[in-house]
Tab-separated table of C-alpha atoms in Angstrom:
chain	number	residue	atom	x	y	z
A	1486	UNK	CA	14.552	-12.121	28.759
A	1487	UNK	CA	12.905	-9.547	26.630
A	1488	UNK	CA	12.719	-10.230	22.738
A	1489	UNK	CA	10.657	-9.983	19.894
A	1490	UNK	CA	8.451	-12.968	20.487
A	1491	UNK	CA	8.321	-11.443	24.109
A	1492	UNK	CA	7.040	-8.182	22.522
A	1493	UNK	CA	4.513	-9.784	20.494
A	1494	UNK	CA	2.847	-11.912	23.507
A	1495	UNK	CA	2.640	-9.083	25.494
A	1496	UNK	CA	0.840	-6.914	22.653
A	1497	UNK	CA	-1.609	-10.166	22.061
A	1498	UNK	CA	-2.129	-10.485	25.983
A	1499	UNK	CA	-2.996	-7.048	26.481
A	1500	UNK	CA	-5.618	-6.950	23.911
A	1501	UNK	CA	-7.040	-10.077	24.730
A	1502	UNK	CA	-7.259	-9.149	28.269
A	1503	UNK	CA	-8.937	-5.709	27.529
A	1504	UNK	CA	-11.338	-6.770	25.122
A	1505	UNK	CA	-12.101	-10.395	26.133
A	1506	UNK	CA	-13.492	-11.418	22.870
A	1507	UNK	CA	-16.555	-14.319	23.168
A	1508	UNK	CA	-14.502	-16.132	20.434
A	1509	UNK	CA	-11.354	-15.717	18.300
A	1510	UNK	CA	-10.432	-16.215	14.799
A	1511	UNK	CA	-6.797	-15.390	13.718
A	1512	UNK	CA	-6.718	-14.515	10.030
A	1513	UNK	CA	-3.559	-15.871	8.298
A	1514	UNK	CA	-1.790	-15.304	5.019
A	1515	UNK	CA	1.718	-17.099	5.807
A	1516	UNK	CA	3.887	-13.767	6.114
A	1517	UNK	CA	5.626	-13.001	9.284
A	1518	UNK	CA	2.922	-10.606	10.667
A	1519	UNK	CA	-0.159	-13.124	10.641
A	1520	UNK	CA	2.075	-16.155	11.552
A	1521	UNK	CA	3.559	-14.343	14.891
A	1522	UNK	CA	0.087	-13.417	15.807
A	1523	UNK	CA	-0.977	-16.860	15.049
A	1524	UNK	CA	1.604	-18.577	16.862
A	1525	UNK	CA	1.109	-16.224	20.047
A	1526	UNK	CA	-2.364	-16.350	20.071
A	1527	UNK	CA	-2.303	-20.155	20.226
A	1528	UNK	CA	-0.259	-20.172	23.212
A	1529	UNK	CA	-2.966	-17.577	24.993
A	1530	UNK	CA	-6.251	-18.450	24.218
A	1531	UNK	CA	-8.541	-21.097	22.320
A	1532	UNK	CA	-8.534	-19.736	18.894
A	1533	UNK	CA	-8.781	-20.715	15.218
A	1534	UNK	CA	-7.286	-19.927	11.960
A	1535	UNK	CA	-9.090	-18.789	8.655
A	1536	UNK	CA	-6.468	-18.545	5.352
A	1537	UNK	CA	-8.112	-16.849	2.784
A	1538	UNK	CA	-6.907	-17.789	-1.098
A	1539	UNK	CA	-7.559	-14.963	-3.313
A	1540	UNK	CA	-6.427	-16.935	-6.346
A	1541	UNK	CA	-4.443	-14.253	-7.540
A	1542	UNK	CA	-1.137	-15.851	-8.567
A	1543	UNK	CA	0.194	-19.195	-9.385
A	1544	UNK	CA	0.835	-21.679	-6.355
A	1545	UNK	CA	-1.831	-19.667	-4.298
A	1546	UNK	CA	-3.703	-22.786	-3.291
A	1547	UNK	CA	-0.716	-24.463	-2.277
A	1548	UNK	CA	0.814	-21.412	-0.278
A	1549	UNK	CA	-2.869	-21.399	1.520
A	1550	UNK	CA	-2.797	-24.874	2.494
A	1551	UNK	CA	0.837	-24.512	3.742
A	1552	UNK	CA	-0.388	-21.881	5.854
A	1553	UNK	CA	-3.209	-23.733	7.253
A	1554	UNK	CA	-0.731	-26.968	7.970
A	1555	UNK	CA	1.657	-24.110	9.869
A	1556	UNK	CA	-1.493	-22.954	11.922
A	1557	UNK	CA	-2.735	-26.697	12.836
A	1558	UNK	CA	1.057	-27.279	13.777
A	1559	UNK	CA	0.728	-24.384	16.294
A	1560	UNK	CA	-2.492	-25.942	17.541
A	1561	UNK	CA	-5.027	-24.187	16.020
A	1562	UNK	CA	-7.637	-25.532	14.001
A	1563	UNK	CA	-7.447	-23.986	10.330
A	1564	UNK	CA	-9.152	-23.739	7.462
A	1565	UNK	CA	-8.755	-22.215	3.843
A	1566	UNK	CA	-11.510	-20.521	2.183
A	1567	UNK	CA	-11.073	-19.742	-1.716
A	1568	UNK	CA	-12.686	-16.632	-2.883
A	1569	UNK	CA	-13.435	-14.616	-6.077
A	1570	UNK	CA	-11.860	-11.262	-6.415
A	1571	UNK	CA	-14.218	-9.156	-8.953
A	1572	UNK	CA	-15.486	-5.881	-8.695
A	1573	UNK	CA	-14.338	-2.234	-8.763
A	1574	UNK	CA	-11.535	-0.258	-7.575
A	1575	UNK	CA	-8.380	-2.423	-8.981
A	1576	UNK	CA	-7.340	-5.756	-7.657
A	1577	UNK	CA	-6.111	-4.464	-4.146
A	1578	UNK	CA	-9.595	-2.808	-3.326
A	1579	UNK	CA	-11.373	-5.784	-4.909
A	1580	UNK	CA	-9.082	-8.427	-3.124
A	1581	UNK	CA	-9.362	-6.795	0.225
A	1582	UNK	CA	-13.435	-6.682	-0.249
A	1583	UNK	CA	-13.464	-10.382	-0.981
A	1584	UNK	CA	-10.860	-10.877	2.114
A	1585	UNK	CA	-12.840	-9.091	4.798
A	1586	UNK	CA	-16.092	-10.857	3.304
A	1587	UNK	CA	-14.573	-14.144	3.725
A	1588	UNK	CA	-13.172	-13.542	7.391
A	1589	UNK	CA	-16.370	-11.877	8.689
A	1590	UNK	CA	-17.307	-14.097	12.227
A	1591	UNK	CA	-20.602	-15.393	13.249
A	1592	UNK	CA	-19.537	-14.133	16.804
A	1593	UNK	CA	-16.317	-12.799	18.607
A	1594	UNK	CA	-13.265	-10.985	16.815
A	1595	UNK	CA	-11.136	-12.222	13.904
A	1596	UNK	CA	-7.642	-10.553	14.708
A	1597	UNK	CA	-5.515	-9.125	11.764
A	1598	UNK	CA	-1.819	-9.031	11.879
A	1599	UNK	CA	-1.497	-5.340	11.113
A	1600	UNK	CA	1.723	-3.912	12.371
A	1601	UNK	CA	2.768	-0.283	13.154
A	1602	UNK	CA	4.407	0.040	9.958
A	1603	UNK	CA	1.065	-0.685	8.057
A	1604	UNK	CA	-0.420	1.950	10.290
A	1605	UNK	CA	2.325	4.360	9.193
A	1606	UNK	CA	1.592	3.222	5.418
A	1607	UNK	CA	-2.278	4.135	5.759
A	1608	UNK	CA	-1.644	7.451	7.442
A	1609	UNK	CA	0.604	8.516	4.439
A	1610	UNK	CA	-2.043	7.155	2.023
A	1611	UNK	CA	-4.731	9.085	3.736
A	1612	UNK	CA	-2.525	12.283	3.711
A	1613	UNK	CA	-1.737	12.026	0.067
A	1614	UNK	CA	-5.170	11.343	-1.164
A	1615	UNK	CA	-6.383	14.428	1.309
A	1616	UNK	CA	-9.378	11.985	2.377
A	1617	UNK	CA	-9.878	13.443	5.676
A	1618	UNK	CA	-9.250	12.684	9.423
A	1619	UNK	CA	-11.161	9.546	9.126
A	1620	UNK	CA	-8.681	8.348	6.791
A	1621	UNK	CA	-5.645	9.588	8.308
A	1622	UNK	CA	-6.607	8.417	11.857
A	1623	UNK	CA	-5.540	5.066	10.659
A	1624	UNK	CA	-6.969	1.210	11.686
A	1625	UNK	CA	-8.568	1.020	15.019
A	1626	UNK	CA	-7.005	-1.703	17.229
A	1627	UNK	CA	-10.446	-2.755	18.386
A	1628	UNK	CA	-12.962	-2.356	15.564
A	1629	UNK	CA	-15.541	-5.129	16.100
A	1630	UNK	CA	-15.381	-7.593	14.462
A	1631	UNK	CA	-12.059	-6.934	13.649
A	1632	UNK	CA	-9.008	-6.809	16.309
A	1633	UNK	CA	-5.457	-5.492	15.310
A	1634	UNK	CA	-3.392	-6.170	18.420
A	1635	UNK	CA	0.036	-5.549	17.152
A	1636	UNK	CA	-0.486	-2.074	15.700
A	1637	UNK	CA	2.156	-0.659	18.205
A	1638	UNK	CA	4.796	-3.425	17.131
A	1639	UNK	CA	7.159	-3.033	14.484
A	1640	UNK	CA	7.259	-5.298	11.305
A	1641	UNK	CA	10.805	-6.248	11.902
A	1642	UNK	CA	9.891	-7.808	15.135
A	1643	UNK	CA	7.271	-10.245	13.867
A	1644	UNK	CA	9.881	-11.074	11.397
A	1645	UNK	CA	12.309	-11.876	14.524
A	1646	UNK	CA	9.690	-13.696	16.418
A	1647	UNK	CA	9.026	-16.035	13.689
A	1648	UNK	CA	13.023	-16.553	13.450
A	1649	UNK	CA	12.664	-16.957	17.175
A	1650	UNK	CA	9.726	-19.737	16.548
A	1651	UNK	CA	11.498	-21.456	13.530
A	1652	UNK	CA	8.849	-20.544	11.480
A	1653	UNK	CA	9.704	-19.944	7.897
A	1654	UNK	CA	7.338	-16.941	6.370
A	1655	UNK	CA	5.695	-16.682	2.949
A	1656	UNK	CA	7.324	-13.940	0.966
A	1657	UNK	CA	4.028	-12.381	-1.011
A	1658	UNK	CA	5.713	-11.335	-4.156
A	1659	UNK	CA	3.190	-8.887	-4.592
A	1660	UNK	CA	5.065	-7.043	-1.599
A	1661	UNK	CA	7.779	-6.424	-3.736
A	1662	UNK	CA	5.888	-4.805	-7.222
A	1663	UNK	CA	6.078	-1.363	-7.519
A	1664	UNK	CA	2.605	-1.365	-9.501
A	1665	UNK	CA	1.171	-1.328	-5.850
A	1666	UNK	CA	0.921	2.077	-4.204
A	1667	UNK	CA	1.592	0.813	-0.646
A	1668	UNK	CA	4.706	-1.146	-2.101
A	1669	UNK	CA	6.322	2.133	-2.919
A	1670	UNK	CA	5.450	3.869	0.174
A	1671	UNK	CA	7.094	0.934	2.219
A	1672	UNK	CA	10.154	0.730	-0.069
A	1673	UNK	CA	10.884	3.826	-0.992
A	1674	UNK	CA	8.817	6.734	0.652
A	1675	UNK	CA	9.191	5.677	4.059
A	1676	UNK	CA	12.967	4.886	4.152
A	1677	UNK	CA	13.468	8.336	2.458
A	1678	UNK	CA	11.297	9.940	5.570
A	1679	UNK	CA	13.482	7.751	8.014
A	1680	UNK	CA	16.699	9.254	6.302
A	1681	UNK	CA	15.556	13.005	6.116
A	1682	UNK	CA	14.029	13.183	9.461
A	1683	UNK	CA	16.523	10.519	11.263
A	1684	UNK	CA	14.118	8.309	12.446
A	1685	UNK	CA	11.084	7.786	13.928
A	1686	UNK	CA	8.725	8.299	11.251
A	1687	UNK	CA	6.646	5.090	11.396
A	1688	UNK	CA	6.298	5.616	15.068
A	1689	UNK	CA	5.517	9.158	14.875
A	1690	UNK	CA	2.687	8.930	12.196
A	1691	UNK	CA	1.213	5.899	14.261
A	1692	UNK	CA	0.917	8.414	17.291
A	1693	UNK	CA	-0.478	11.043	14.999
A	1694	UNK	CA	-3.223	8.281	14.036
A	1695	UNK	CA	-4.030	7.555	17.605
A	1696	UNK	CA	-4.574	11.136	18.456
A	1697	UNK	CA	-6.711	11.900	15.799
A	1698	UNK	CA	-8.914	9.019	16.647
A	1699	UNK	CA	-9.166	10.318	20.077
A	1700	UNK	CA	-10.232	13.897	18.627
A	1701	UNK	CA	-12.506	11.945	16.023
A	1702	UNK	CA	-14.266	9.997	18.842
A	1703	UNK	CA	-14.762	12.925	20.900
A	1704	UNK	CA	-16.542	15.134	17.959
A	1705	UNK	CA	-18.491	11.893	17.062
A	1706	UNK	CA	-19.555	11.610	20.877
A	1707	UNK	CA	-20.952	15.415	20.753
A	1708	UNK	CA	-22.565	14.846	17.205
A	1709	UNK	CA	-24.733	12.345	18.349
A	1710	UNK	CA	-25.534	14.178	21.334
A	1711	UNK	CA	-26.993	16.704	19.011
A	1712	UNK	CA	-30.548	16.976	19.691
A	1713	UNK	CA	-31.711	19.806	17.290
A	1714	UNK	CA	-32.940	19.425	13.879
A	1715	UNK	CA	-30.424	18.444	11.596
A	1716	UNK	CA	-31.955	19.349	8.686
A	1717	UNK	CA	-32.832	22.772	9.731
A	1718	UNK	CA	-29.894	25.247	8.285
A	1719	UNK	CA	-30.757	27.887	11.174
A	1720	UNK	CA	-29.904	24.984	13.870
A	1721	UNK	CA	-26.763	23.499	12.178
A	1722	UNK	CA	-25.540	26.572	10.641
A	1723	UNK	CA	-24.045	27.831	14.291
A	1724	UNK	CA	-22.232	24.779	14.990
A	1725	UNK	CA	-18.523	24.526	14.486
A	1726	UNK	CA	-18.057	23.524	11.004
A	1727	UNK	CA	-15.950	20.053	12.421
A	1728	UNK	CA	-18.730	19.209	14.457
A	1729	UNK	CA	-21.623	20.305	11.722
A	1730	UNK	CA	-20.015	18.016	9.055
A	1731	UNK	CA	-20.312	15.204	11.877
A	1732	UNK	CA	-23.790	16.012	12.329
A	1733	UNK	CA	-24.641	15.620	8.862
A	1734	UNK	CA	-22.619	12.610	8.187
A	1735	UNK	CA	-24.838	10.705	10.967
A	1736	UNK	CA	-27.943	12.037	9.533
A	1737	UNK	CA	-26.928	11.036	5.830
A	1738	UNK	CA	-25.973	7.518	7.077
A	1739	UNK	CA	-29.496	7.343	8.758
A	1740	UNK	CA	-31.094	8.000	5.416
A	1741	UNK	CA	-28.821	4.609	4.056
A	1742	UNK	CA	-26.519	7.317	2.080
A	1743	UNK	CA	-23.447	4.788	1.942
A	1744	UNK	CA	-20.247	5.782	3.745
A	1745	UNK	CA	-19.119	9.462	2.755
A	1746	UNK	CA	-15.855	10.684	1.448
A	1747	UNK	CA	-14.456	14.055	3.004
A	1748	UNK	CA	-15.108	15.618	-0.409
A	1749	UNK	CA	-18.587	14.539	-0.517
A	1750	UNK	CA	-19.290	15.437	3.007
A	1751	UNK	CA	-18.012	19.122	2.618
A	1752	UNK	CA	-20.123	19.757	-0.190
A	1753	UNK	CA	-23.209	19.055	1.887
A	1754	UNK	CA	-21.683	21.246	4.416
A	1755	UNK	CA	-21.710	23.783	1.962
A	1756	UNK	CA	-25.159	23.912	1.736
A	1757	UNK	CA	-25.471	25.058	4.988
A	1758	UNK	CA	-22.066	27.263	5.784
A	1759	UNK	CA	-21.421	28.630	2.101
A	1760	UNK	CA	-24.628	28.607	0.567
A	1761	UNK	CA	-24.747	30.848	-2.511
A	1762	UNK	CA	-27.976	29.086	-4.193
A	1763	UNK	CA	-26.215	26.163	-5.931
A	1764	UNK	CA	-28.115	23.091	-6.795
A	1765	UNK	CA	-28.027	19.720	-5.231
A	1766	UNK	CA	-25.118	17.398	-4.146
A	1767	UNK	CA	-24.522	13.943	-5.758
A	1768	UNK	CA	-23.683	11.516	-3.500
A	1769	UNK	CA	-22.861	7.963	-3.291
A	1770	UNK	CA	-25.634	4.991	-3.707
A	1771	UNK	CA	-27.616	7.362	-6.186
A	1772	UNK	CA	-28.575	9.855	-3.877
A	1773	UNK	CA	-28.769	13.738	-4.292
A	1774	UNK	CA	-28.711	16.102	-1.221
A	1775	UNK	CA	-30.687	19.514	-1.413
A	1776	UNK	CA	-31.224	22.820	0.413
A	1777	UNK	CA	-34.944	24.422	-0.025
A	1778	UNK	CA	-36.924	26.832	2.112
A	1779	UNK	CA	-34.072	26.598	5.081
A	1780	UNK	CA	-34.059	22.804	5.155
A	1781	UNK	CA	-32.103	19.948	3.613
A	1782	UNK	CA	-33.223	17.311	2.242
A	1783	UNK	CA	-31.837	14.103	0.595
A	1784	UNK	CA	-33.277	11.549	-1.705
A	1785	UNK	CA	-32.906	8.886	-4.117
A	1786	UNK	CA	-32.280	9.799	-7.649
A	1787	UNK	CA	-34.841	8.725	-9.915
A	1788	UNK	CA	-34.001	6.922	-12.902
């Protein structure tokens, strides 16, 4: 009989069969998504679990220890890693950085419990911020060392799967706090879109993300195959703008410029496609890109 647990099992089995990771770790928060993922993975392959305690809420240590204990009951070796959340970008961004740093494995893949609903929220955030096709393309199912087997599974399915297994997930109070943009998307924006557009919005957004990833991958492959001089304006100016920006992005990353936003990249591209004698473009990491004598150059900013 097909049911929520079977749907989760099929998704995880397909992912493992396709990618055959050398080692498998499941990131577990104690919520329904990661618990369902951990329970199914434990039945399909040898794996371990890691629970990250961000220390941002009263009782977080107890919640983390309970989640680890549940994983052990499911047959997984489990450990709790406690992190300090600091740095720029607000608490969500800082917690994400700390979590991913703590989860990064020595080998194999770490499975994350992101669902189709998480993908839809990510796409909407990218649309709202105008941060370019890479952001709107959402999360990749296979993005080593990260794996997301449940990106095609609705959040309601993981909750129902936990109920089938008799598991009681932790309800994160942050998931109800309207101070967080993602919570308002989840609680207000997506339900309104589902109502106005008569359903299917989360699935449509996830499909859109998948289509954009395919297009991005194709353009990235063409950019990698470009064998001209990417600093020579005369050689890259004739390229279609979308391809030219990818050639420029690849060159800038090779020069140790940190990951670029779409707006940064477009300003660099304007040195080629919209040249009016403008000055240099300031980039992340303390770099500046300039055009002179028909060539592009990027260099660290002198203090």
